[in-house]
């Protein structure tokens, strides 16, 4: 039984996305991983193909599709076995902030470029002293006439080198709690005072441009605020649900990719002229991995349907985020183990997947934070 009601149009879109990724992305991934960045031209090609910002309405340059198109792009990109071209963050997290909370002026100014890939977007929340606890952010947004002056620093910002705009969380000087004094601003990356720090050398996500950002008297027009002043926290919380579901979509796709790679290797490899011996223990290990993936995917697909129906699934989304990212890690590790010594070589694609999925239980909200949300929702 299909849980997600994909239509023929969705299936056609998936075929088109897969064909594009096979032709324009996969052949370049190894080089991008070595270069530690994805060129801007790849973003523009994706944009021209209509694969960016799939939910943004036609009026602002997007195709105006339903959320399932975003799910398809996230899945297909994860199957390309790299997390460098972070289109999910751009298309389905950062740009939608501008669409949902931005003024008509901001939407018209930035969204067409986001859809075409000429403007890459980032979201800058995390700071050296504020990761899980975003209430501790220290970046300040001070009013000065018609302008806002930003001062502070951010860290671990994906798309930080390529970005043309960043949605930046900053505090307004106020006696109120951080939950009522945080706002979101759209900041163009070529403004004076928008400073890119060093690109972070990570264990995985090698081609993703993750950087430090500094704001030093960076002046933006007051009109670049998203939503109302002081409502930043509420906006961040509202958007996190879909971001975490998409994170889960990627982890399941990577787990499926890993298992498929191992099975492919076993079918095409022989040991002393014989097929790879299938012991009961290796059979059982493969069965356990396939079962875990099926369970994780079933939960995830149900949640996607619930999310589209507008249900409150905070608890379940948190469960899926932590469970599926850890599941993908177990699967990648199991695939390397069953592969034997050659499973440790860079030529085995699961090695990269293993490094990448390790990060997915941290980025977008750690496993511990997810468990804390679940406990709260369970009232325990
Ligand atoms: C590759 C990558 C890309 C990223 N991209 C972005 C981005 O584009 N934009 C952005 O803003 N951020 C980004 N981040 C930051 C990411 O969201 C944070 O790393 C994450 O929220 C965790 O924060 P932290 O790293 O500061 O960990 P900390 O909050 O310092 O946590 C450290 C440890 O303590 C645990 N912990 C913390 N608080 C609690 C608690 N209350 N209860 C129990 N355990 C707790 C955590 O689970 C963790 O194990 C990215 C991170 C990575 C790794």
GROMACS .gro file of C-alpha atoms and ligand atoms in nm:
model
  433
    1UNK     CA    1   0.000   0.000   0.000
    2UNK     CA    2   0.130   0.344  -0.090
    3UNK     CA    3   0.121   0.583   0.203
    4UNK     CA    4   0.205   0.897   0.006
    5UNK     CA    5  -0.050   0.968  -0.268
    6UNK     CA    6   0.198   1.039  -0.547
    7UNK     CA    7   0.027   1.120  -0.879
    8UNK     CA    8   0.153   1.062  -1.233
    9UNK     CA    9   0.279   1.421  -1.230
   10UNK     CA   10   0.488   1.348  -0.922
   11UNK     CA   11   0.629   1.034  -1.082
   12UNK     CA   12   0.719   1.226  -1.400
   13UNK     CA   13   0.884   1.495  -1.191
   14UNK     CA   14   1.087   1.229  -1.008
   15UNK     CA   15   1.202   1.081  -1.340
   16UNK     CA   16   1.305   1.425  -1.462
   17UNK     CA   17   1.486   1.502  -1.134
   18UNK     CA   18   1.667   1.169  -1.135
   19UNK     CA   19   1.775   1.210  -1.497
   20UNK     CA   20   1.906   1.560  -1.425
   21UNK     CA   21   2.098   1.445  -1.117
   22UNK     CA   22   2.250   1.151  -1.306
   23UNK     CA   23   2.366   1.379  -1.588
   24UNK     CA   24   2.454   1.705  -1.417
   25UNK     CA   25   2.539   1.619  -1.058
   26UNK     CA   26   2.670   1.267  -1.000
   27UNK     CA   27   2.957   1.292  -1.254
   28UNK     CA   28   3.091   1.597  -1.064
   29UNK     CA   29   3.041   1.493  -0.703
   30UNK     CA   30   3.389   1.343  -0.648
   31UNK     CA   31   3.554   1.661  -0.772
   32UNK     CA   32   3.325   1.883  -0.564
   33UNK     CA   33   3.406   1.677  -0.257
   34UNK     CA   34   3.778   1.728  -0.326
   35UNK     CA   35   3.730   2.101  -0.390
   36UNK     CA   36   3.520   2.127  -0.070
   37UNK     CA   37   3.257   2.333  -0.253
   38UNK     CA   38   2.987   2.303  -0.517
   39UNK     CA   39   3.020   2.564  -0.795
   40UNK     CA   40   2.747   2.824  -0.827
   41UNK     CA   41   2.686   2.705  -1.184
   42UNK     CA   42   2.542   2.377  -1.048
   43UNK     CA   43   2.284   2.575  -0.852
   44UNK     CA   44   2.195   2.772  -1.162
   45UNK     CA   45   2.154   2.454  -1.369
   46UNK     CA   46   1.920   2.315  -1.104
   47UNK     CA   47   1.727   2.639  -1.103
   48UNK     CA   48   1.692   2.643  -1.482
   49UNK     CA   49   1.559   2.287  -1.466
   50UNK     CA   50   1.289   2.397  -1.219
   51UNK     CA   51   1.429   2.190  -0.931
   52UNK     CA   52   1.484   2.471  -0.681
   53UNK     CA   53   1.223   2.627  -0.454
   54UNK     CA   54   0.954   2.394  -0.589
   55UNK     CA   55   0.686   2.523  -0.350
   56UNK     CA   56   0.736   2.894  -0.426
   57UNK     CA   57   0.440   3.024  -0.632
   58UNK     CA   58   0.471   3.116  -0.999
   59UNK     CA   59   0.420   3.483  -0.914
   60UNK     CA   60   0.767   3.484  -0.755
   61UNK     CA   61   0.943   3.267  -1.011
   62UNK     CA   62   0.881   2.919  -0.870
   63UNK     CA   63   0.660   2.639  -1.002
   64UNK     CA   64   0.421   2.654  -0.703
   65UNK     CA   65   0.407   2.279  -0.648
   66UNK     CA   66   0.287   2.093  -0.338
   67UNK     CA   67   0.528   1.975  -0.066
   68UNK     CA   68   0.573   1.631  -0.223
   69UNK     CA   69   0.789   1.784  -0.495
   70UNK     CA   70   1.028   1.905  -0.223
   71UNK     CA   71   1.029   1.553  -0.077
   72UNK     CA   72   1.116   1.410  -0.420
   73UNK     CA   73   1.408   1.651  -0.473
   74UNK     CA   74   1.540   1.581  -0.121
   75UNK     CA   75   1.524   1.205  -0.179
   76UNK     CA   76   1.683   1.213  -0.522
   77UNK     CA   77   1.962   1.447  -0.413
   78UNK     CA   78   2.045   1.224  -0.116
   79UNK     CA   79   2.071   0.931  -0.358
   80UNK     CA   80   2.351   1.118  -0.535
   81UNK     CA   81   2.550   1.037  -0.221
   82UNK     CA   82   2.668   1.382  -0.125
   83UNK     CA   83   2.534   1.660   0.093
   84UNK     CA   84   2.724   1.948  -0.065
   85UNK     CA   85   2.461   2.091  -0.295
   86UNK     CA   86   2.236   2.177  -0.001
   87UNK     CA   87   1.935   2.267  -0.213
   88UNK     CA   88   1.701   2.138   0.057
   89UNK     CA   89   1.815   2.407   0.299
   90UNK     CA   90   1.794   2.674   0.028
   91UNK     CA   91   1.465   2.570  -0.136
   92UNK     CA   92   1.267   2.437   0.155
   93UNK     CA   93   1.400   2.620   0.459
   94UNK     CA   94   1.567   2.955   0.389
   95UNK     CA   95   1.371   3.079   0.083
   96UNK     CA   96   1.035   2.977   0.238
   97UNK     CA   97   1.111   3.207   0.533
   98UNK     CA   98   1.118   3.493   0.284
   99UNK     CA   99   0.801   3.369   0.116
  100UNK     CA  100   0.603   3.304   0.433
  101UNK     CA  101   0.709   3.600   0.645
  102UNK     CA  102   0.856   3.850   0.398
  103UNK     CA  103   0.683   4.163   0.269
  104UNK     CA  104   0.573   4.176  -0.095
  105UNK     CA  105   0.881   4.389  -0.159
  106UNK     CA  106   1.118   4.127  -0.013
  107UNK     CA  107   0.944   3.842  -0.196
  108UNK     CA  108   0.973   4.020  -0.531
  109UNK     CA  109   1.330   4.124  -0.467
  110UNK     CA  110   1.478   3.789  -0.365
  111UNK     CA  111   1.256   3.494  -0.456
  112UNK     CA  112   1.291   3.496  -0.838
  113UNK     CA  113   1.672   3.478  -0.794
  114UNK     CA  114   1.634   3.198  -0.536
  115UNK     CA  115   1.419   3.000  -0.782
  116UNK     CA  116   1.662   3.048  -1.074
  117UNK     CA  117   1.965   2.959  -0.861
  118UNK     CA  118   2.123   3.299  -0.914
  119UNK     CA  119   2.073   3.370  -0.544
  120UNK     CA  120   2.169   3.093  -0.301
  121UNK     CA  121   2.021   3.139   0.045
  122UNK     CA  122   2.139   3.043   0.392
  123UNK     CA  123   1.990   3.045   0.738
  124UNK     CA  124   2.211   3.179   1.014
  125UNK     CA  125   2.091   3.086   1.361
  126UNK     CA  126   2.374   2.899   1.533
  127UNK     CA  127   2.647   3.087   1.721
  128UNK     CA  128   2.962   2.973   1.898
  129UNK     CA  129   2.772   2.986   2.230
  130UNK     CA  130   2.425   2.906   2.103
  131UNK     CA  131   2.353   2.582   1.917
  132UNK     CA  132   2.080   2.373   2.071
  133UNK     CA  133   1.987   2.662   2.298
  134UNK     CA  134   1.900   2.930   2.044
  135UNK     CA  135   1.767   3.152   2.321
  136UNK     CA  136   2.132   3.227   2.403
  137UNK     CA  137   2.212   3.399   2.074
  138UNK     CA  138   2.408   3.721   2.117
  139UNK     CA  139   2.405   3.874   1.768
  140UNK     CA  140   2.245   4.215   1.816
  141UNK     CA  141   2.015   4.408   1.582
  142UNK     CA  142   2.007   4.773   1.684
  143UNK     CA  143   1.783   5.032   1.518
  144UNK     CA  144   1.943   5.345   1.376
  145UNK     CA  145   1.695   5.562   1.186
  146UNK     CA  146   1.568   5.363   0.888
  147UNK     CA  147   1.836   5.102   0.930
  148UNK     CA  148   1.920   4.801   1.144
  149UNK     CA  149   2.281   4.757   1.249
  150UNK     CA  150   2.390   4.396   1.298
  151UNK     CA  151   2.682   4.294   1.518
  152UNK     CA  152   2.781   3.943   1.618
  153UNK     CA  153   2.893   3.610   1.479
  154UNK     CA  154   2.744   3.287   1.350
  155UNK     CA  155   2.900   2.947   1.304
  156UNK     CA  156   2.830   2.628   1.105
  157UNK     CA  157   2.634   2.815   0.841
  158UNK     CA  158   2.563   2.593   0.540
  159UNK     CA  159   2.581   2.757   0.195
  160UNK     CA  160   2.778   3.031   0.368
  161UNK     CA  161   3.026   3.084   0.083
  162UNK     CA  162   2.780   3.058  -0.205
  163UNK     CA  163   2.497   3.250  -0.042
  164UNK     CA  164   2.372   3.577  -0.186
  165UNK     CA  165   2.133   3.628   0.105
  166UNK     CA  166   2.113   3.492   0.456
  167UNK     CA  167   1.818   3.486   0.691
  168UNK     CA  168   1.982   3.598   1.015
  169UNK     CA  169   1.845   3.555   1.367
  170UNK     CA  170   1.938   3.845   1.594
  171UNK     CA  171   1.827   3.994   1.922
  172UNK     CA  172   1.674   4.337   1.957
  173UNK     CA  173   1.784   4.532   2.265
  174UNK     CA  174   1.491   4.475   2.501
  175UNK     CA  175   1.394   4.384   2.856
  176UNK     CA  176   1.183   4.101   2.719
  177UNK     CA  177   1.282   3.733   2.721
  178UNK     CA  178   1.482   3.602   2.420
  179UNK     CA  179   1.163   3.432   2.303
  180UNK     CA  180   1.007   3.776   2.254
  181UNK     CA  181   1.310   3.977   2.147
  182UNK     CA  182   1.454   3.773   1.860
  183UNK     CA  183   1.386   3.879   1.502
  184UNK     CA  184   1.478   3.745   1.159
  185UNK     CA  185   1.637   3.966   0.895
  186UNK     CA  186   1.723   3.913   0.529
  187UNK     CA  187   2.086   4.017   0.483
  188UNK     CA  188   2.262   4.042   0.147
  189UNK     CA  189   2.607   3.887   0.155
  190UNK     CA  190   2.784   4.164  -0.038
  191UNK     CA  191   2.702   4.436   0.216
  192UNK     CA  192   2.985   4.604   0.407
  193UNK     CA  193   3.015   4.435   0.745
  194UNK     CA  194   2.899   4.092   0.621
  195UNK     CA  195   3.222   3.896   0.666
  196UNK     CA  196   3.280   3.533   0.581
  197UNK     CA  197   3.511   3.352   0.818
  198UNK     CA  198   3.690   3.027   0.756
  199UNK     CA  199   3.532   2.733   0.579
  200UNK     CA  200   3.499   2.453   0.832
  201UNK     CA  201   3.680   2.125   0.762
  202UNK     CA  202   3.421   1.866   0.859
  203UNK     CA  203   3.436   1.486   0.895
  204UNK     CA  204   3.164   1.458   0.628
  205UNK     CA  205   2.956   1.686   0.403
  206UNK     CA  206   3.292   1.767   0.240
  207UNK     CA  207   3.150   1.958  -0.055
  208UNK     CA  208   2.915   2.163   0.162
  209UNK     CA  209   3.038   2.519   0.219
  210UNK     CA  210   2.986   2.546   0.593
  211UNK     CA  211   3.138   2.863   0.736
  212UNK     CA  212   3.163   3.115   1.012
  213UNK     CA  213   2.994   3.449   0.949
  214UNK     CA  214   3.068   3.778   1.120
  215UNK     CA  215   2.855   4.090   1.127
  216UNK     CA  216   3.048   4.406   1.200
  217UNK     CA  217   2.824   4.715   1.192
  218UNK     CA  218   2.646   4.556   0.900
  219UNK     CA  219   2.367   4.795   0.800
  220UNK     CA  220   2.046   4.673   0.638
  221UNK     CA  221   1.722   4.858   0.568
  222UNK     CA  222   1.462   4.824   0.845
  223UNK     CA  223   1.231   4.683   0.580
  224UNK     CA  224   1.445   4.368   0.560
  225UNK     CA  225   1.280   4.227   0.871
  226UNK     CA  226   1.075   3.908   0.830
  227UNK     CA  227   0.737   3.919   1.001
  228UNK     CA  228   0.700   4.133   1.310
  229UNK     CA  229   0.979   4.247   1.537
  230UNK     CA  230   1.031   4.002   1.824
  231UNK     CA  231   0.852   3.714   1.649
  232UNK     CA  232   1.171   3.542   1.524
  233UNK     CA  233   1.160   3.255   1.769
  234UNK     CA  234   0.803   3.167   1.684
  235UNK     CA  235   0.888   3.169   1.312
  236UNK     CA  236   1.190   2.945   1.365
  237UNK     CA  237   0.984   2.693   1.560
  238UNK     CA  238   0.708   2.692   1.297
  239UNK     CA  239   0.947   2.609   1.014
  240UNK     CA  240   1.151   2.348   1.199
  241UNK     CA  241   0.894   2.072   1.156
  242UNK     CA  242   0.926   2.049   0.778
  243UNK     CA  243   1.304   2.097   0.795
  244UNK     CA  244   1.331   1.798   1.029
  245UNK     CA  245   1.101   1.586   0.815
  246UNK     CA  246   1.318   1.658   0.512
  247UNK     CA  247   1.627   1.574   0.714
  248UNK     CA  248   1.462   1.241   0.784
  249UNK     CA  249   1.380   1.196   0.414
  250UNK     CA  250   1.749   1.239   0.334
  251UNK     CA  251   1.864   0.996   0.601
  252UNK     CA  252   1.628   0.723   0.481
  253UNK     CA  253   1.736   0.781   0.120
  254UNK     CA  254   2.100   0.750   0.224
  255UNK     CA  255   2.025   0.429   0.417
  256UNK     CA  256   1.853   0.284   0.109
  257UNK     CA  257   2.147   0.391  -0.105
  258UNK     CA  258   2.396   0.226   0.132
  259UNK     CA  259   2.215  -0.107   0.139
  260UNK     CA  260   2.170  -0.103  -0.240
  261UNK     CA  261   2.543  -0.041  -0.285
  262UNK     CA  262   2.634  -0.338  -0.068
  263UNK     CA  263   2.389  -0.569  -0.244
  264UNK     CA  264   2.517  -0.453  -0.583
  265UNK     CA  265   2.874  -0.522  -0.476
  266UNK     CA  266   2.784  -0.867  -0.349
  267UNK     CA  267   2.605  -0.956  -0.674
  268UNK     CA  268   2.894  -0.850  -0.892
  269UNK     CA  269   3.187  -0.975  -0.683
  270UNK     CA  270   3.326  -1.321  -0.645
  271UNK     CA  271   3.563  -1.473  -0.392
  272UNK     CA  272   3.792  -1.739  -0.546
  273UNK     CA  273   3.558  -1.760  -0.844
  274UNK     CA  274   3.253  -1.819  -0.624
  275UNK     CA  275   2.977  -1.570  -0.532
  276UNK     CA  276   3.031  -1.392  -0.199
  277UNK     CA  277   2.936  -1.657   0.058
  278UNK     CA  278   2.592  -1.590   0.205
  279UNK     CA  279   2.613  -1.708   0.563
  280UNK     CA  280   2.306  -1.703   0.780
  281UNK     CA  281   2.459  -1.427   0.989
  282UNK     CA  282   2.516  -1.202   0.684
  283UNK     CA  283   2.165  -1.285   0.561
  284UNK     CA  284   2.019  -1.186   0.896
  285UNK     CA  285   2.223  -0.865   0.908
  286UNK     CA  286   2.090  -0.767   0.564
  287UNK     CA  287   1.736  -0.855   0.667
  288UNK     CA  288   1.765  -0.645   0.982
  289UNK     CA  289   1.888  -0.345   0.784
  290UNK     CA  290   1.609  -0.378   0.527
  291UNK     CA  291   1.353  -0.408   0.805
  292UNK     CA  292   1.479  -0.102   0.987
  293UNK     CA  293   1.468   0.101   0.667
  294UNK     CA  294   1.113  -0.015   0.593
  295UNK     CA  295   0.999   0.078   0.944
  296UNK     CA  296   1.167   0.417   0.937
  297UNK     CA  297   1.030   0.496   0.592
  298UNK     CA  298   0.678   0.389   0.684
  299UNK     CA  299   0.677   0.620   0.987
  300UNK     CA  300   0.826   0.902   0.781
  301UNK     CA  301   0.577   0.875   0.495
  302UNK     CA  302   0.286   0.875   0.739
  303UNK     CA  303   0.426   1.192   0.894
  304UNK     CA  304   0.464   1.362   0.558
  305UNK     CA  305   0.096   1.296   0.488
  306UNK     CA  306   0.004   1.423   0.838
  307UNK     CA  307   0.217   1.734   0.794
  308UNK     CA  308   0.046   1.813   0.465
  309UNK     CA  309  -0.290   1.770   0.639
  310UNK     CA  310  -0.182   2.037   0.890
  311UNK     CA  311  -0.162   1.803   1.191
  312UNK     CA  312   0.050   1.881   1.496
  313UNK     CA  313   0.318   1.613   1.479
  314UNK     CA  314   0.592   1.777   1.683
  315UNK     CA  315   0.647   1.464   1.893
  316UNK     CA  316   0.645   1.223   1.598
  317UNK     CA  317   0.866   1.446   1.381
  318UNK     CA  318   1.122   1.456   1.662
  319UNK     CA  319   1.102   1.077   1.685
  320UNK     CA  320   1.160   1.041   1.311
  321UNK     CA  321   1.449   1.292   1.311
  322UNK     CA  322   1.644   1.111   1.579
  323UNK     CA  323   1.548   0.753   1.491
  324UNK     CA  324   1.607   0.774   1.119
  325UNK     CA  325   1.940   0.955   1.142
  326UNK     CA  326   2.066   0.690   1.386
  327UNK     CA  327   1.917   0.413   1.170
  328UNK     CA  328   2.105   0.544   0.865
  329UNK     CA  329   2.425   0.540   1.068
  330UNK     CA  330   2.368   0.178   1.176
  331UNK     CA  331   2.295   0.076   0.817
  332UNK     CA  332   2.603   0.250   0.673
  333UNK     CA  333   2.820   0.094   0.942
  334UNK     CA  334   2.668  -0.251   0.883
  335UNK     CA  335   2.727  -0.223   0.508
  336UNK     CA  336   3.094  -0.137   0.561
  337UNK     CA  337   3.130  -0.428   0.804
  338UNK     CA  338   2.972  -0.680   0.565
  339UNK     CA  339   3.182  -0.554   0.276
  340UNK     CA  340   3.503  -0.661   0.447
  341UNK     CA  341   3.837  -0.487   0.403
  342UNK     CA  342   3.746  -0.317   0.078
  343UNK     CA  343   3.457  -0.160   0.266
  344UNK     CA  344   3.718   0.066   0.421
  345UNK     CA  345   3.828   0.205   0.084
  346UNK     CA  346   3.714   0.542  -0.043
  347UNK     CA  347   3.610   0.367  -0.364
  348UNK     CA  348   3.319   0.205  -0.175
  349UNK     CA  349   3.051   0.480  -0.189
  350UNK     CA  350   2.914   0.389   0.153
  351UNK     CA  351   3.230   0.526   0.314
  352UNK     CA  352   3.118   0.878   0.222
  353UNK     CA  353   2.760   0.803   0.324
  354UNK     CA  354   2.888   0.679   0.661
  355UNK     CA  355   3.073   1.005   0.725
  356UNK     CA  356   2.778   1.214   0.609
  357UNK     CA  357   2.502   1.045   0.807
  358UNK     CA  358   2.709   1.080   1.122
  359UNK     CA  359   2.648   1.453   1.097
  360UNK     CA  360   2.275   1.424   1.038
  361UNK     CA  361   2.198   1.337   1.399
  362UNK     CA  362   2.356   1.669   1.503
  363UNK     CA  363   2.260   1.923   1.233
  364UNK     CA  364   1.900   2.043   1.243
  365UNK     CA  365   1.861   1.946   1.610
  366UNK     CA  366   2.055   1.682   1.799
  367UNK     CA  367   1.921   1.344   1.905
  368UNK     CA  368   1.925   1.457   2.268
  369UNK     CA  369   1.723   1.769   2.188
  370UNK     CA  370   1.474   1.557   1.993
  371UNK     CA  371   1.437   1.324   2.292
  372UNK     CA  372   1.385   1.625   2.519
  373UNK     CA  373   1.100   1.747   2.296
  374UNK     CA  374   0.944   1.399   2.290
  375UNK     CA  375   0.964   1.371   2.670
  376UNK     CA  376   0.796   1.711   2.708
  377UNK     CA  377   0.523   1.619   2.460
  378UNK     CA  378   0.469   1.291   2.646
  379UNK     CA  379   0.440   1.482   2.972
  380UNK     CA  380   0.711   1.273   3.139
  381LIG     C1  381   2.729   2.026   0.892
  381LIG     C2  382   2.646   2.120   0.974
  381LIG     C3  383   2.569   2.216   0.910
  381LIG     C4  384   2.496   2.309   0.986
  381LIG     N1  385   2.424   2.405   0.920
  381LIG     C5  386   2.364   2.504   0.992
  381LIG     C6  387   2.302   2.614   0.926
  381LIG     O1  388   2.296   2.621   0.802
  381LIG     N2  389   2.250   2.713   1.002
  381LIG     C7  390   2.252   2.711   1.138
  381LIG     O2  391   2.204   2.805   1.200
  381LIG     N3  392   2.310   2.606   1.204
  381LIG     C8  393   2.366   2.503   1.135
  381LIG     N4  394   2.427   2.398   1.199
  381LIG     C9  395   2.432   2.398   1.346
  381LIG    C10  396   2.343   2.293   1.407
  381LIG     O3  397   2.208   2.327   1.396
  381LIG    C11  398   2.392   2.277   1.553
  381LIG     O4  399   2.515   2.208   1.546
  381LIG    C12  400   2.297   2.199   1.639
  381LIG     O5  401   2.180   2.273   1.663
  381LIG    C13  402   2.359   2.160   1.774
  381LIG     O6  403   2.419   2.269   1.835
  381LIG     P1  404   2.569   2.261   1.889
  381LIG     O7  405   2.650   2.202   1.782
  381LIG     O8  406   2.608   2.395   1.940
  381LIG     O9  407   2.565   2.161   2.008
  381LIG     P2  408   2.538   2.195   2.160
  381LIG    O10  409   2.407   2.263   2.174
  381LIG    O11  410   2.657   2.262   2.218
  381LIG    O12  411   2.527   2.049   2.221
  381LIG    C14  412   2.640   1.970   2.257
  381LIG    C15  413   2.589   1.838   2.311
  381LIG    O13  414   2.505   1.862   2.426
  381LIG    C16  415   2.376   1.809   2.405
  381LIG     N5  416   2.275   1.898   2.462
  381LIG    C17  417   2.267   2.032   2.445
  381LIG     N6  418   2.159   2.081   2.511
  381LIG    C18  419   2.099   1.974   2.570
  381LIG    C19  420   1.984   1.960   2.650
  381LIG     N7  421   1.907   2.063   2.682
  381LIG     N8  422   1.951   1.836   2.692
  381LIG    C20  423   2.028   1.728   2.658
  381LIG     N9  424   2.139   1.736   2.583
  381LIG    C21  425   2.175   1.858   2.540
  381LIG    C22  426   2.360   1.799   2.253
  381LIG    O14  427   2.267   1.701   2.218
  381LIG    C23  428   2.501   1.762   2.211
  381LIG    O15  429   2.521   1.626   2.226
  381LIG    C24  430   2.496   2.301   1.127
  381LIG    C25  431   2.570   2.201   1.191
  381LIG    C26  432   2.643   2.110   1.116
  381LIG    C27  433   2.721   2.006   1.189
   0.00000   0.00000   0.00000
